[in-house]
Amino acid sequence: MVAARGHRQAVLLLAPAVLLLVVLVGGSQALMLVASLGRRSAYGGVTHDWGLQNYLRALEPLYVRVLARSVGLAAATTIACLALGYPVAYWLARRAPPAMRRTLLVLVILPFWTSFLVRMYAWMFLLRTEGLVNLALGAIGLPALSLLYNPAAVLLGQVYGELPFIILPLYASLEKLDPELLDAAADLGAAPGQVLRRVVLPLTWPGIVAGSILVFIPSLGAYLAPDLLGGARYVYVGSLIQSQFAVARDIPFGAALSFALSAGVLLALWLLRRPLRAGAGESA
Amino acid sequence: MGRGAVSLRGVSKSFGTVTAVRDVSLDVAPGEFLTLLGPSGCGKTTLLRMIAGLESPGSGRILLSERDVTDDPPHRRPVNTVFQHYALFPHRTVAGNVAFGLEMAGRARADIVPRVERALEMVRLSGMGSRRVDQLSGGQRQRVALARAVVLEPEVLLLDEPMSALDRKLREEMRAEVKSLHRRLGTTFVFVTHDQEEALALSDRVVVMNDGVIEQMGSPAEIYDVPRTRFVAEFLAVRNILPAEVQSVDGPAVVRTENGLVLRSTAGGFVAGERLWVGVRPERMSFDGAGENRVAGVLEDRLFLGDRSEWHVRAGVDRLTVSEPGTSTGRQTGDAVTVTFETAALLRLVGPARRPPLP
């Protein structure tokens, strides 16, 4: 009885979100799959001439290089966000005055109040040849630097944009950490570095995984930072897909790239499910 | 010699404006079972944490085995702690928890495994090594915490209210277990509790703390029989505490309580004219018995406690608590009685120990 009621409640509570996801994600992926199997028509439409030709084309070295560059960007973004975000989250959760925590957390997500596009333009203003950074350098007599339109600028913009997404889950898992466990570890002879490695990191592993996924996946398909800060000089998979739809008018090929990327991410998550879940399981 | 000795020299600790420990000096002998007893907030846990190195004293020195460790971090001190809430690592198995300290010390795997096995055996948890911590009962967790601390063979074992989270029956079992562990290991134990029974049952010596200072220390019998301050008396269940003035000290001291009772005491230390408190344990009082001190009163309430009854007796404006052994009683509420007790039962109690001025 109770179980049946709980079950019905769960269905009712989840139904709207599940429905929305099935229609929007499942539906759009299905459309992508169908389109990806077709051929581009003379006017930019899709002819129903089924085949795997678009997927074969995606495996050409040119496109594999683009994918590799994107994976590299996503990995570098994730690592940089972890390295920058973990100390911040640690400080927020364990050292910051409790009365200030809420305010500080709001500051972390404050950038969300401005459109990502606008913030990317702000970075362009800072980094371009006559930008604020170079003006400042010039003022103290230093030569101007070429800061914009290179992979480093893309990484910078990406890390800047994704950092809050990793701080929040890390904060949540660090805040739950029982301080008595850290005392116990030190008491049992663990030096501060060992406390971090053997206790803090394993116990906050779920936050590390959640935050990394939240950063890695959007970075993989990023196209705003690559286009605006990279000057489209280096093609990333996000911009490639976007240009297939918007510029090249090759919808089937864009759909194939997009579907392959989504499927690849899902497959990778499934293959890595054990280490991702059990990373904390450092047992002896 | 001196291995396992703890010496605190003028140790103080403040948290912001709150002073937790004030100028405490204390020596613990090697192999001693010493208990810090007091209410929450009296500074006993802070004192323990300073010995462990988890807090650093604002002033004073801490010596372990005759070595000054005041500035050593916790991981370099030869002490281990059993924490109040066990503090077991949830990401490790039972054996993984016990092995943690040995791994940190860089012991070889071949050395760790048998030691962990022996430690688990010692706390009667053999065969449970592969269990997850969340599969254990409260009592089992407590024993893992004990095993995890003793496996490192610390010079001093610190126990921070280790039984406060257990139910009554388990507490009594754990009490016996801790006592036997102390006997078998011969290690110095410093034990923190707010439970007077636990303190009396386990310790070689009890240190009663209040408001950051030591009120009294001594053997359990001394603390129980001869509490010296009003605070210690109240904390150790002396119930009949009355403000009084000393009238004369020729022969047994004669005191007159604020409400006019004249009582005699053979306890030492009374000074004619001083104002203080006197107290009597309920079980040292009886009705119409022998004893030079006699107080007339009327029975008010009876609390039946199984092996005894506790009577509340109205004696003028004072209310006395008298414990009467046995399950049956011929008395009833409203009866006029004479409460009697020996001169030796009347305790001399002074106010709270004087606080040393803060540096």
XYZ file of C-alpha atoms in Angstrom:
643
model
C 0.000 0.000 0.000
C 2.539 2.491 1.191
C 4.967 1.379 -1.468
C 2.298 1.696 -4.127
C 1.444 5.183 -2.947
C 5.114 6.176 -2.834
C 5.467 4.833 -6.329
C 2.528 6.853 -7.653
C 3.863 9.944 -5.945
C 7.253 9.431 -7.568
C 5.644 9.090 -11.001
C 3.613 12.254 -10.509
C 6.544 14.251 -9.220
C 8.894 13.136 -11.963
C 6.463 13.070 -14.869
C 6.747 16.715 -16.011
C 10.538 16.704 -16.067
C 10.778 13.264 -17.633
C 8.260 14.217 -20.295
C 10.119 17.403 -21.104
C 13.449 15.573 -21.325
C 12.054 12.772 -23.475
C 10.501 15.216 -25.915
C 13.310 17.748 -26.048
C 16.390 15.557 -25.706
C 15.071 12.275 -27.064
C 13.088 14.004 -29.788
C 15.888 16.254 -30.956
C 18.400 13.400 -30.876
C 16.008 11.307 -32.937
C 15.691 14.133 -35.477
C 19.476 14.427 -35.560
C 19.839 10.708 -36.106
C 17.361 10.723 -38.982
C 18.910 13.799 -40.586
C 22.435 12.428 -40.177
C 21.593 9.409 -42.274
C 20.408 11.539 -45.206
C 22.170 13.592 -47.842
C 22.378 17.310 -48.329
C 19.986 18.561 -51.010
C 20.924 21.246 -53.469
C 19.057 23.877 -51.455
C 20.422 22.945 -48.027
C 17.664 20.555 -47.073
C 17.860 16.810 -46.403
C 17.164 14.233 -49.047
C 16.006 10.849 -47.887
C 18.841 8.924 -49.341
C 19.914 6.822 -46.373
C 23.480 5.834 -45.652
C 26.418 6.165 -43.241
C 28.365 8.458 -45.541
C 28.263 11.403 -43.079
C 29.722 9.293 -40.278
C 32.453 8.024 -42.561
C 33.255 11.592 -43.491
C 33.434 12.518 -39.803
C 36.250 9.981 -39.437
C 38.454 11.789 -41.955
C 41.697 12.997 -40.345
C 40.680 16.623 -40.723
C 37.664 16.149 -38.489
C 39.342 13.757 -36.073
C 41.898 16.514 -35.468
C 39.063 18.926 -34.704
C 37.563 16.453 -32.265
C 40.945 15.847 -30.623
C 41.411 19.611 -30.222
C 37.997 19.854 -28.569
C 38.682 16.979 -26.212
C 41.971 18.659 -25.366
C 40.190 21.939 -24.645
C 37.549 20.218 -22.514
C 40.176 18.263 -20.575
C 42.361 21.325 -20.033
C 39.324 23.364 -18.967
C 38.269 20.669 -16.493
C 41.734 20.316 -14.991
C 42.195 24.074 -14.723
C 38.729 24.504 -13.178
C 39.458 21.749 -10.633
C 42.814 23.257 -9.753
C 41.337 26.742 -9.383
C 37.947 25.774 -7.986
C 38.903 23.214 -5.345
C 40.855 25.605 -3.112
C 38.106 28.204 -3.458
C 35.392 25.693 -2.588
C 37.500 24.399 0.319
C 37.942 27.874 1.693
C 34.270 28.718 1.235
C 33.060 25.522 2.872
C 35.549 25.179 5.706
C 37.355 28.425 6.392
C 35.151 31.348 5.389
C 33.207 32.975 8.251
C 29.872 31.113 8.303
C 27.901 34.352 8.337
C 29.520 35.377 5.031
C 29.177 32.072 3.196
C 25.831 32.784 1.616
C 26.997 36.142 0.293
C 30.214 34.640 -1.033
C 28.299 31.882 -2.821
C 26.113 34.493 -4.476
C 29.312 36.200 -5.649
C 30.427 32.909 -7.219
C 27.304 32.740 -9.362
C 27.073 36.483 -9.930
C 28.543 36.233 -13.468
C 25.445 34.245 -14.496
C 23.465 37.463 -14.294
C 25.197 38.616 -17.460
C 24.899 36.775 -20.761
C 27.864 34.564 -21.600
C 28.096 36.288 -24.986
C 28.432 39.710 -23.354
C 31.080 38.371 -20.994
C 33.041 36.976 -23.939
C 32.952 40.408 -25.576
C 34.221 41.847 -22.311
C 37.205 39.500 -22.508
C 37.811 40.650 -26.084
C 37.902 44.225 -24.848
C 40.447 43.246 -22.255
C 42.669 41.117 -24.464
C 42.652 42.649 -27.950
C 45.646 44.505 -29.341
C 44.368 47.913 -28.173
C 42.613 46.309 -25.176
C 42.841 47.301 -21.564
C 45.645 44.893 -20.745
C 47.836 46.145 -23.551
C 46.997 49.771 -22.744
C 48.148 49.137 -19.195
C 51.319 47.460 -20.421
C 51.964 50.366 -22.784
C 51.460 52.861 -19.977
C 54.329 51.351 -18.038
C 56.465 51.156 -21.149
C 56.138 47.480 -21.983
C 55.519 46.195 -25.515
C 52.018 45.063 -26.433
C 51.283 41.353 -26.333
C 49.215 39.319 -28.728
C 46.685 37.994 -26.242
C 43.628 37.347 -28.332
C 42.901 34.790 -31.071
C 45.008 31.935 -29.761
C 44.269 28.665 -27.954
C 45.286 30.159 -24.594
C 42.602 32.835 -24.931
C 40.040 30.144 -25.736
C 41.062 28.188 -22.641
C 40.943 31.341 -20.532
C 37.422 32.191 -21.668
C 36.263 28.625 -21.196
C 37.721 28.307 -17.669
C 36.286 31.682 -16.756
C 32.832 30.654 -17.945
C 32.784 27.181 -16.382
C 34.438 27.861 -13.022
C 31.203 28.475 -11.055
C 29.813 25.149 -12.291
C 32.607 23.261 -10.575
C 32.761 25.361 -7.411
C 29.151 24.667 -6.464
C 29.259 20.839 -6.403
C 32.701 20.900 -4.796
C 31.386 23.259 -2.128
C 28.430 20.967 -1.475
C 30.631 17.910 -0.949
C 33.272 19.754 1.101
C 30.659 21.255 3.358
C 29.373 17.787 4.250
C 32.844 16.638 5.280
C 32.886 15.926 9.038
C 35.722 17.973 10.601
C 36.217 15.244 13.225
C 37.439 12.980 10.392
C 40.229 15.427 9.600
C 41.149 15.543 13.292
C 41.110 11.755 13.409
C 43.382 11.487 10.369
C 45.905 13.937 11.840
C 45.673 12.169 15.194
C 46.482 8.856 13.482
C 49.660 10.300 12.052
C 48.618 11.728 8.690
C 50.567 14.826 7.660
C 48.437 17.584 6.073
C 49.195 16.365 2.535
C 48.216 12.832 3.491
C 44.987 14.065 5.105
C 44.145 15.713 1.783
C 45.052 12.709 -0.350
C 43.762 9.911 1.833
C 40.687 11.477 3.426
C 39.532 14.764 1.907
C 39.867 13.862 -1.783
C 38.282 10.381 -1.507
C 35.383 11.737 0.522
C 34.731 14.632 -1.855
C 35.125 12.428 -4.943
C 31.385 12.619 -5.778
C 31.655 16.420 -5.938
C 34.813 16.204 -8.031
C 33.106 13.856 -10.512
C 29.881 15.867 -10.688
C 31.741 19.153 -11.156
C 34.100 17.700 -13.762
C 31.219 16.313 -15.807
C 29.403 19.643 -15.559
C 32.486 21.378 -16.937
C 33.809 18.793 -19.378
C 30.648 18.219 -21.407
C 29.732 21.843 -22.165
C 33.405 22.565 -22.912
C 33.453 19.749 -25.435
C 30.734 21.432 -27.485
C 31.770 25.017 -26.755
C 31.722 27.378 -29.701
C 31.316 30.903 -28.317
C 34.732 31.115 -26.651
C 36.489 29.360 -29.562
C 34.796 31.663 -32.111
C 35.145 34.961 -30.275
C 38.411 34.529 -28.375
C 40.003 32.075 -30.794
C 38.962 34.121 -33.790
C 37.784 30.902 -35.481
C 41.386 30.328 -36.450
C 41.352 26.975 -34.719
C 38.234 24.965 -35.404
C 36.631 23.177 -32.451
C 33.865 20.669 -32.816
C 31.190 23.031 -31.458
C 31.965 25.667 -34.054
C 32.241 23.014 -36.722
C 28.736 21.735 -36.006
C 27.359 25.236 -35.759
C 28.902 26.181 -39.119
C 27.510 23.073 -40.811
C 24.003 24.212 -39.921
C 24.416 27.980 -40.260
C 27.083 28.506 -42.902
C 27.772 25.395 -44.958
C 24.105 24.393 -45.017
C 25.121 20.755 -44.715
C 22.517 19.684 -42.203
C 23.132 15.917 -42.532
C 26.847 16.258 -41.806
C 26.215 18.668 -38.900
C 23.629 16.254 -37.528
C 26.035 13.342 -37.811
C 28.756 15.235 -35.955
C 26.307 16.323 -33.299
C 24.776 12.886 -32.817
C 28.177 11.196 -32.743
C 29.384 13.657 -30.115
C 26.351 13.104 -27.869
C 26.540 9.354 -28.287
C 30.266 9.397 -27.632
C 29.817 11.339 -24.389
C 27.100 8.982 -23.192
C 29.204 5.959 -24.103
C 32.221 7.378 -22.283
C 30.149 8.066 -19.160
C 28.810 4.532 -19.254
C 32.244 2.986 -19.739
C 33.684 5.071 -16.910
C 30.738 4.564 -14.569
C 32.648 2.357 -12.138
C 35.712 4.534 -11.538
C 33.492 7.623 -11.499
C 31.273 6.171 -8.813
C 33.774 4.156 -6.814
C 36.741 6.487 -6.932
C 36.073 7.034 -3.261
C 36.333 3.313 -2.600
C 39.896 3.393 -1.473
C 39.612 0.379 0.761
C 42.261 -1.630 2.476
C 61.240 5.840 32.543
C 58.618 8.455 32.010
C 57.196 6.846 28.898
C 53.516 7.677 28.906
C 53.762 10.534 31.397
C 51.773 13.657 30.584
C 52.648 16.976 32.110
C 50.640 20.151 31.680
C 52.337 23.297 32.902
C 50.199 26.393 33.246
C 48.130 25.664 30.158
C 45.503 28.212 29.068
C 43.321 28.413 25.986
C 40.810 30.999 24.812
C 38.462 30.953 21.844
C 37.816 34.575 21.028
C 36.546 36.101 24.239
C 35.676 32.742 25.793
C 38.288 31.215 28.053
C 38.048 27.435 27.867
C 41.037 26.483 30.024
C 42.725 28.697 32.626
C 46.242 28.057 33.809
C 45.875 24.315 34.340
C 48.822 22.327 35.663
C 48.541 18.583 35.930
C 50.799 15.544 35.945
C 49.637 12.156 34.745
C 51.789 9.200 35.782
C 52.830 6.561 33.229
C 50.172 3.871 33.016
C 47.654 5.865 35.023
C 43.941 5.958 34.173
C 43.075 9.597 34.685
C 39.622 11.021 34.138
C 38.722 14.621 33.432
C 35.221 14.997 34.831
C 32.961 17.993 34.435
C 29.894 19.449 32.803
C 29.897 20.428 29.139
C 31.844 23.609 28.586
C 34.142 23.080 31.576
C 37.212 22.810 29.332
C 37.848 19.069 29.681
C 37.612 18.337 25.960
C 39.721 21.368 25.071
C 42.376 20.120 27.493
C 42.296 16.683 25.842
C 42.518 18.204 22.369
C 45.547 20.211 23.444
C 47.282 17.023 24.577
C 46.451 15.503 21.176
C 47.736 18.614 19.408
C 44.375 19.359 17.801
C 44.295 22.706 19.621
C 47.335 24.712 20.567
C 47.453 26.318 23.991
C 47.497 30.099 24.238
C 50.113 29.769 26.945
C 51.782 27.015 28.935
C 53.715 23.900 27.959
C 52.674 20.324 27.320
C 55.108 17.467 27.919
C 54.656 13.890 26.766
C 57.023 11.274 28.121
C 59.106 14.170 29.464
C 59.478 15.713 25.994
C 58.050 19.150 25.231
C 55.522 18.645 22.433
C 53.728 21.988 22.737
C 54.716 23.007 19.212
C 54.406 19.577 17.579
C 51.523 19.024 15.153
C 49.122 16.179 16.026
C 50.585 13.735 13.521
C 53.973 13.870 15.244
C 52.676 13.163 18.755
C 52.823 9.676 20.226
C 49.188 9.854 21.347
C 45.989 8.608 19.773
C 42.426 9.606 20.379
C 39.100 7.831 20.543
C 36.657 10.488 19.387
C 33.229 11.182 20.779
C 31.432 10.369 17.541
C 33.984 7.665 16.617
C 35.135 9.599 13.511
C 35.524 6.407 11.490
C 36.415 6.922 7.827
C 33.275 6.098 5.835
C 35.270 5.378 2.672
C 37.240 2.600 4.343
C 36.345 -0.815 5.659
C 36.734 -1.772 9.309
C 40.215 -3.159 8.615
C 40.968 -0.113 6.456
C 40.160 2.147 9.365
C 42.366 0.202 11.761
C 45.168 0.087 9.181
C 45.059 3.842 8.492
C 47.588 4.892 11.123
C 49.959 2.053 10.244
C 49.805 3.056 6.564
C 50.554 6.666 7.483
C 53.554 5.436 9.461
C 54.758 3.712 6.282
C 54.587 0.175 7.677
C 54.903 -2.700 5.222
C 51.747 -4.488 4.168
C 53.009 -7.751 5.662
C 53.401 -5.993 8.989
C 50.048 -4.193 8.840
C 47.787 -7.174 8.213
C 48.619 -9.203 11.355
C 48.626 -6.097 13.558
C 45.173 -5.101 12.333
C 43.973 -8.655 12.917
C 45.324 -8.645 16.481
C 43.796 -5.246 17.235
C 40.392 -6.376 15.979
C 40.719 -9.525 18.052
C 41.457 -7.417 21.109
C 38.130 -5.602 20.759
C 36.276 -8.831 19.834
C 35.721 -7.906 16.188
C 37.717 -10.679 14.496
C 36.323 -11.558 11.116
C 34.600 -8.188 10.750
C 37.529 -6.559 8.946
C 35.900 -6.449 5.528
C 32.646 -4.910 6.793
C 31.754 -1.406 5.817
C 31.597 1.073 8.670
C 27.931 1.878 8.041
C 27.053 -1.777 8.539
C 28.131 -1.672 12.187
C 26.150 -0.963 15.337
C 27.097 1.898 17.648
C 28.938 -0.408 20.032
C 30.869 -2.040 17.203
C 31.861 1.334 15.788
C 33.126 2.324 19.193
C 35.259 -0.813 19.345
C 36.670 -0.115 15.858
C 37.592 3.365 17.067
C 39.368 1.796 20.058
C 41.202 -0.719 17.872
C 42.219 2.012 15.421
C 43.763 4.026 18.245
C 45.509 1.225 20.173
C 46.943 -0.504 17.089
C 49.531 2.288 16.936
C 50.675 1.506 20.487
C 50.437 5.137 21.594
C 52.280 6.317 24.674
C 49.025 7.901 25.817
C 45.489 7.002 24.772
C 43.002 9.861 24.870
C 39.289 9.100 25.100
C 36.820 11.916 24.500
C 33.444 10.918 25.981
C 33.668 7.693 24.012
C 30.459 6.260 25.428
C 28.179 9.252 25.388
C 26.521 8.188 22.133
C 25.701 4.681 23.365
C 22.609 3.497 25.195
C 22.779 2.559 28.857
C 23.352 -1.172 28.498
C 26.097 -0.735 25.904
C 27.758 1.921 28.028
C 28.083 -0.539 30.876
C 29.572 -3.147 28.541
C 31.990 -0.642 27.053
C 32.980 0.507 30.518
C 34.136 -3.015 31.364
C 35.851 -3.251 27.991
C 37.776 -0.008 28.424
C 38.817 -1.008 31.925
C 40.115 -4.392 30.782
C 41.870 -2.806 27.804
C 43.688 -0.473 30.185
C 44.746 -3.381 32.357
C 46.007 -5.411 29.389
C 47.839 -2.576 27.629
C 49.244 -0.745 30.623
C 49.126 2.461 28.549
C 48.345 5.832 30.100
C 44.652 6.619 29.560
C 43.271 10.146 29.753
C 39.521 9.887 29.707
C 36.995 12.703 29.393
C 33.449 12.321 30.655
C 30.566 14.167 32.243
C 29.296 10.954 33.833
C 30.344 10.667 37.475
C 29.593 6.937 37.631
C 31.876 6.297 34.654
C 34.608 8.416 36.229
C 34.394 6.659 39.585
C 34.210 3.184 38.068
C 37.171 3.480 35.704
C 39.751 5.847 37.079
C 42.844 5.678 39.209
C 42.451 9.404 39.657
C 39.657 11.843 38.902
C 40.146 15.503 38.020
C 36.962 17.517 38.442
C 36.901 20.590 36.200
C 34.624 23.577 36.208
C 34.794 26.703 34.115
C 38.283 26.008 32.817
C 39.984 25.221 36.126
C 40.619 22.120 38.208
C 38.222 22.137 41.158
C 39.597 19.051 42.833
C 41.595 15.960 42.035
C 42.045 12.712 43.849
C 41.197 9.047 43.892
C 37.571 8.192 43.107
C 36.979 7.439 46.812
C 38.463 10.775 47.901
C 36.432 12.713 45.391
C 33.293 10.879 46.398
C 33.784 10.929 50.151
C 35.435 14.293 50.626
C 34.319 16.738 47.976
C 35.888 20.027 48.917
C 33.880 22.533 46.926
C 30.193 23.074 46.510
C 30.546 22.465 42.786
C 32.256 19.082 43.200
C 29.692 18.049 45.818
C 26.780 18.947 43.560
C 28.371 17.248 40.584
C 28.861 14.065 42.629
C 25.277 13.927 43.843
C 25.562 15.440 47.317
C 22.021 16.737 47.609
C 21.603 18.523 50.937
C 23.749 21.614 50.503
C 23.029 24.525 52.822
C 24.713 27.897 53.294
C 26.082 28.158 56.832
C 28.370 30.023 59.200
C 30.912 28.352 61.485
C 30.113 29.021 65.154
C 32.935 27.287 66.979
C 35.707 24.811 66.236
C 36.408 23.430 69.732
C 35.901 19.680 69.362
C 33.524 18.977 66.500
C 32.876 22.146 64.515
C 29.500 23.717 65.144
C 27.835 25.409 62.180
C 24.605 27.289 61.989
C 22.777 27.225 58.670
C 21.203 30.320 57.214
C 17.820 28.997 58.221
C 18.758 28.317 61.793
C 19.718 24.632 61.969
C 22.653 23.978 64.273
C 24.784 21.077 63.040
C 28.063 19.476 64.071
C 30.846 18.165 61.866
C 34.062 16.287 62.496
C 35.350 17.195 59.027
C 38.574 19.170 59.212
C 39.348 22.626 57.969
C 36.592 24.664 59.569
C 37.594 28.148 60.731
C 35.460 29.946 63.281
C 33.361 32.706 61.751
C 33.766 31.651 58.096
C 30.753 31.495 55.831
C 30.557 28.472 53.565
C 28.345 25.563 52.597
C 27.767 22.288 54.349
C 26.389 19.199 52.667
C 25.233 15.678 53.440
C 24.692 12.786 51.036
C 21.101 11.474 51.105
C 22.315 7.940 51.848
C 24.188 9.131 54.951
C 20.916 10.355 56.479
C 18.314 8.193 58.165
C 15.100 8.521 60.141
C 15.261 8.366 63.922
C 18.662 6.687 63.808
C 21.859 7.235 65.708
C 23.888 10.316 64.956
C 24.440 13.496 66.775
C 22.843 15.708 64.130
C 19.054 15.646 64.419
C 16.641 17.690 62.319
C 12.864 17.589 62.808
C 10.717 17.662 59.672
C 7.683 16.449 57.795
C 7.667 13.955 54.903
C 6.608 15.563 51.622
C 7.206 13.267 48.625
C 8.562 9.834 48.008
C 10.390 8.769 44.861
C 10.569 4.979 44.616
C 13.858 4.002 42.974
C 13.810 0.222 43.214
C 16.431 -0.656 45.764
C 15.718 2.484 47.758
C 13.339 5.384 48.165
C 14.129 9.038 48.133
C 12.130 11.137 50.569
C 11.807 14.870 50.436
C 11.561 16.241 53.950
C 10.371 19.718 54.796
C 12.428 21.060 57.712
C 11.390 24.638 58.260
C 12.303 26.510 55.098
C 14.847 23.877 54.050
C 14.021 20.788 52.086
C 16.209 17.756 52.713
C 16.586 14.661 50.544
C 16.900 11.422 52.490
C 17.573 8.056 50.939
C 15.956 5.082 52.671
C 17.150 1.617 51.618
C 14.768 -1.251 50.888
C 11.592 -1.532 48.875
C 9.014 -1.175 51.635
C 8.518 1.675 54.005
C 6.211 2.148 56.955
C 6.048 5.866 56.400
C 3.711 8.059 54.487
C 3.527 11.637 53.321
C 2.687 14.000 56.159
C 4.417 11.967 58.889
C 6.565 13.912 61.331
C 10.128 12.515 61.341
C 13.504 13.238 62.810
C 16.299 13.136 60.230
C 19.553 12.003 61.801
C 23.146 11.770 60.565
C 26.650 11.369 61.981
C 28.934 14.323 62.524
C 31.335 12.686 60.064
C 28.703 12.891 57.311
C 28.539 16.685 57.329
C 30.887 17.916 54.578
C 32.689 21.225 54.563
C 32.227 22.844 51.151
C 33.696 26.070 49.886
C 32.594 28.110 46.912
C 33.994 27.627 43.435
C 37.750 27.487 43.238
C 39.239 30.916 42.756
C 39.924 31.748 39.112
C 43.503 32.620 38.442
C 43.835 36.022 36.793
C 44.227 35.786 33.033
C 47.602 36.631 31.568
